[in-house]
Amino acid sequence: MTDRSTSQPLTLHIGHEELVIRGRYEVLSIINDILIAVWFTIGSVLFFFTSTTVVGTWLFLIGSIQLLIRPVIRLTRRIHLVRVGARSAETARDF
């Protein structure tokens, strides 16, 4: 007796529109992550000098708000994909 489940390839059907949507949101997420790192890095350096502490604090606030934007990007992407009828399942690799 042959186990057919191991010999058949897995086929996924992803439409062009779904790929474009996923790509755009991935780029948006990457840009957001880079900006978070920039704000916190610059803010950290500014904390070394008393004269720039206020600006550093503002950059930390901006970075913190952008951390809130991360899940908003993911949620918006999921809603967008549902609206276009995306059939493929989300994975743990979601950004």
mmCIF file of C-alpha atoms in Angstrom:
data_model
loop_
_atom_site.group_PDB
_atom_site.id
_atom_site.type_symbol
_atom_site.label_atom_id
_atom_site.label_comp_id
_atom_site.label_asym_id
_atom_site.label_seq_id
_atom_site.Cartn_x
_atom_site.Cartn_y
_atom_site.Cartn_z
ATOM 1 C CA MET A 1 0.000 0.000 0.000
ATOM 2 C CA THR A 2 1.416 3.415 -1.014
ATOM 3 C CA ASP A 3 0.989 6.560 1.061
ATOM 4 C CA ARG A 4 -0.245 9.063 -1.536
ATOM 5 C CA SER A 5 -0.194 12.071 0.822
ATOM 6 C CA THR A 6 3.603 12.241 0.763
ATOM 7 C CA SER A 7 3.966 11.875 -2.994
ATOM 8 C CA GLN A 8 1.605 14.627 -4.187
ATOM 9 C CA PRO A 9 2.871 18.211 -4.474
ATOM 10 C CA LEU A 10 1.234 21.066 -2.623
ATOM 11 C CA THR A 11 -0.296 23.651 -4.926
ATOM 12 C CA LEU A 12 -1.137 27.176 -3.768
ATOM 13 C CA HIS A 13 -3.171 29.575 -5.871
ATOM 14 C CA ILE A 14 -2.343 33.220 -5.227
ATOM 15 C CA GLY A 15 -3.668 35.890 -7.533
ATOM 16 C CA HIS A 16 -1.671 38.838 -8.864
ATOM 17 C CA GLU A 17 -3.684 41.372 -6.851
ATOM 18 C CA GLU A 18 -3.044 39.449 -3.629
ATOM 19 C CA LEU A 19 0.700 39.375 -4.310
ATOM 20 C CA VAL A 20 0.737 43.124 -4.973
ATOM 21 C CA ILE A 21 -1.167 43.836 -1.750
ATOM 22 C CA ARG A 22 1.120 41.613 0.307
ATOM 23 C CA GLY A 23 4.213 43.205 -1.242
ATOM 24 C CA ARG A 24 3.038 46.758 -0.595
ATOM 25 C CA TYR A 25 2.198 46.092 3.043
ATOM 26 C CA GLU A 26 5.491 44.288 3.556
ATOM 27 C CA VAL A 27 7.404 47.304 2.214
ATOM 28 C CA LEU A 28 5.330 49.632 4.396
ATOM 29 C CA SER A 29 6.096 47.476 7.438
ATOM 30 C CA ILE A 30 9.829 47.416 6.667
ATOM 31 C CA ILE A 31 9.948 51.206 6.252
ATOM 32 C CA ASN A 32 8.095 51.605 9.543
ATOM 33 C CA ASP A 33 10.560 49.289 11.320
ATOM 34 C CA ILE A 34 13.544 51.198 9.911
ATOM 35 C CA LEU A 35 12.082 54.506 11.053
ATOM 36 C CA ILE A 36 11.466 53.089 14.541
ATOM 37 C CA ALA A 37 15.136 52.125 14.763
ATOM 38 C CA VAL A 38 16.248 55.541 13.467
ATOM 39 C CA TRP A 39 14.107 57.495 15.980
ATOM 40 C CA PHE A 40 15.257 55.409 18.949
ATOM 41 C CA THR A 41 18.927 55.466 17.894
ATOM 42 C CA ILE A 42 19.025 59.228 17.357
ATOM 43 C CA GLY A 43 16.987 59.781 20.524
ATOM 44 C CA SER A 44 19.435 57.661 22.510
ATOM 45 C CA VAL A 45 22.410 59.669 21.241
ATOM 46 C CA LEU A 46 20.629 62.936 22.053
ATOM 47 C CA PHE A 47 20.210 61.806 25.669
ATOM 48 C CA PHE A 48 23.984 62.027 26.108
ATOM 49 C CA PHE A 49 23.754 65.825 25.966
ATOM 50 C CA THR A 50 21.663 67.893 28.358
ATOM 51 C CA SER A 51 20.908 70.489 25.684
ATOM 52 C CA THR A 52 19.252 67.917 23.377
ATOM 53 C CA THR A 53 17.325 65.853 25.937
ATOM 54 C CA VAL A 54 13.968 67.387 24.971
ATOM 55 C CA VAL A 55 14.471 66.556 21.281
ATOM 56 C CA GLY A 56 15.562 63.028 22.277
ATOM 57 C CA THR A 57 12.382 62.640 24.319
ATOM 58 C CA TRP A 58 10.263 63.684 21.320
ATOM 59 C CA LEU A 59 12.043 61.133 19.110
ATOM 60 C CA PHE A 60 11.332 58.426 21.690
ATOM 61 C CA LEU A 61 7.666 59.429 21.648
ATOM 62 C CA ILE A 62 7.603 59.267 17.835
ATOM 63 C CA GLY A 63 9.270 55.819 17.927
ATOM 64 C CA SER A 64 6.724 54.619 20.493
ATOM 65 C CA ILE A 65 3.816 55.793 18.348
ATOM 66 C CA GLN A 66 5.325 53.968 15.372
ATOM 67 C CA LEU A 67 5.448 50.790 17.469
ATOM 68 C CA LEU A 68 1.672 51.177 17.750
ATOM 69 C CA ILE A 69 1.456 51.553 13.956
ATOM 70 C CA ARG A 70 3.001 48.074 13.416
ATOM 71 C CA PRO A 71 -0.127 46.098 14.405
ATOM 72 C CA VAL A 72 -2.319 48.643 12.583
ATOM 73 C CA ILE A 73 -0.410 47.880 9.357
ATOM 74 C CA ARG A 74 -0.910 44.125 9.890
ATOM 75 C CA LEU A 75 -4.624 44.504 10.670
ATOM 76 C CA THR A 76 -5.192 46.790 7.675
ATOM 77 C CA ARG A 77 -3.408 44.298 5.403
ATOM 78 C CA ARG A 78 -5.566 41.417 6.645
ATOM 79 C CA ILE A 79 -8.763 43.412 6.104
ATOM 80 C CA HIS A 80 -7.599 44.435 2.618
ATOM 81 C CA LEU A 81 -6.817 40.815 1.711
ATOM 82 C CA VAL A 82 -10.216 39.623 2.928
ATOM 83 C CA ARG A 83 -11.933 42.296 0.843
ATOM 84 C CA VAL A 84 -10.217 41.132 -2.345
ATOM 85 C CA GLY A 85 -11.061 37.523 -1.558
ATOM 86 C CA ALA A 86 -7.570 36.219 -0.770
ATOM 87 C CA ARG A 87 -7.713 32.459 -0.390
ATOM 88 C CA SER A 88 -4.306 31.685 1.082
ATOM 89 C CA ALA A 89 -3.949 31.420 4.835
ATOM 90 C CA GLU A 90 -1.890 33.769 6.941
ATOM 91 C CA THR A 91 1.220 32.350 8.531
ATOM 92 C CA ALA A 92 3.243 32.889 11.684
ATOM 93 C CA ARG A 93 5.721 34.742 9.452
ATOM 94 C CA ASP A 94 3.378 37.734 9.308
ATOM 95 C CA PHE A 95 5.324 40.921 9.663
#
